[in-house]
Amino acid sequence: DVVMNHMANAFAFENHREGATPFAMHETQEYKLVIRDNESELVATPAGPQPYADFWYNNTWDPDGSYGGPVYGKWGESQIDMGHGTYTWSDFHHNG
């Protein structure tokens, strides 16, 4: 909980900086992460200025990428991700 709450302080989803982000099944491109922090509070990393020194986000969309972890269907059932497109090079999942 502490990590998730801190991440919520550091990141927001594009077009949803204020308030909650609506739930959506990710059948199209996922939400883009944006930084909430002031630029002066960011850490210099090889990936550029970031909120965390050890975990970097990257908003580069990979149209051929697939999600490597377990995925779940609309009713919570386990499924194999047959889709394509994700943020392959990001340490954070963009779908929240």
C-alpha positions as MATLAB code, in Angstrom:
seq = 'DVVMNHMANAFAFENHREGATPFAMHETQEYKLVIRDNESELVATPAGPQPYADFWYNNTWDPDGSYGGPVYGKWGESQIDMGHGTYTWSDFHHNG';
ca = [
       0.000    0.000    0.000;
       2.805    2.422    0.811;
       4.438    1.905   -2.585;
       1.147    2.299   -4.453;
       0.223    5.424   -2.531;
       3.621    6.973   -3.166;
       3.377    6.125   -6.870;
       0.020    7.901   -6.958;
       1.774   10.960   -5.550;
       4.482   10.779   -8.252;
       2.426    9.749  -11.301;
      -0.947   10.425  -12.874;
      -2.563    9.236  -16.087;
      -2.643   11.716  -18.953;
      -5.866   13.752  -18.993;
      -6.701   12.497  -15.473;
      -4.397   14.525  -13.191;
      -7.281   15.495  -10.935;
      -9.464   12.806   -9.424;
      -9.861    9.182  -10.374;
      -9.131    7.573  -13.714;
     -12.160    5.746  -15.135;
     -11.948    1.962  -15.284;
     -11.641    0.584  -18.783;
     -10.758   -2.770  -20.276;
      -7.488   -2.227  -22.091;
      -8.542   -3.291  -25.540;
      -6.945   -0.226  -27.091;
      -3.794    1.736  -26.238;
      -3.266    2.027  -22.488;
      -3.125    5.262  -20.502;
       0.085    7.315  -20.686;
       1.851    8.094  -17.427;
       2.643   11.716  -16.616;
       4.698   13.079  -13.734;
       2.977   14.982  -10.952;
       6.240   16.132   -9.352;
       7.860   19.445   -9.933;
      10.753   19.115  -12.411;
      13.215   20.223   -9.712;
      12.294   17.143   -7.611;
      13.160   14.594  -10.314;
      16.238   12.342  -10.229;
      18.750   12.265  -13.099;
      18.845    8.735  -14.609;
      20.114    7.196  -17.876;
      16.447    7.321  -18.989;
      16.261   11.056  -18.278;
      14.647   12.858  -15.317;
      12.490   10.423  -13.330;
      10.584   10.390  -10.003;
      12.470    7.236   -8.923;
      16.165    6.448   -9.340;
      15.647    2.678   -9.588;
      12.381    2.307  -11.529;
      11.867    4.215  -14.748;
       8.794    4.870  -16.810;
       8.832    5.084  -20.575;
       5.835    6.212  -22.669;
       7.134    4.690  -25.911;
       4.296    2.584  -27.337;
       5.449   -0.794  -28.709;
       2.757   -1.900  -31.187;
       4.227   -5.437  -31.370;
       4.760   -5.869  -27.622;
       2.719   -8.207  -25.466;
       2.126   -8.333  -21.764;
       4.290  -11.070  -20.208;
       2.367  -11.546  -16.963;
      -0.986  -13.094  -16.201;
      -4.000  -11.290  -17.595;
      -7.628  -11.582  -16.582;
     -10.849  -11.350  -18.569;
     -13.923   -9.273  -17.896;
     -15.180  -11.770  -15.302;
     -11.821  -12.306  -13.558;
     -10.953  -15.492  -15.413;
      -7.291  -16.157  -16.288;
      -6.489  -15.656  -19.966;
      -3.515  -15.690  -22.310;
      -2.836  -12.261  -23.790;
      -3.260  -12.675  -27.532;
      -3.182   -8.939  -28.159;
      -0.370   -6.716  -29.264;
       0.783   -3.341  -28.051;
       2.113   -2.231  -24.683;
       4.759   -0.071  -23.035;
       7.481   -2.758  -23.214;
      10.342   -0.578  -21.969;
       8.654    0.772  -18.838;
       9.235   -0.530  -15.300;
       5.668    0.540  -14.453;
       2.470   -0.879  -15.875;
       0.526    1.889  -17.563;
      -2.844    0.313  -16.921;
      -2.764    0.956  -13.190;
];
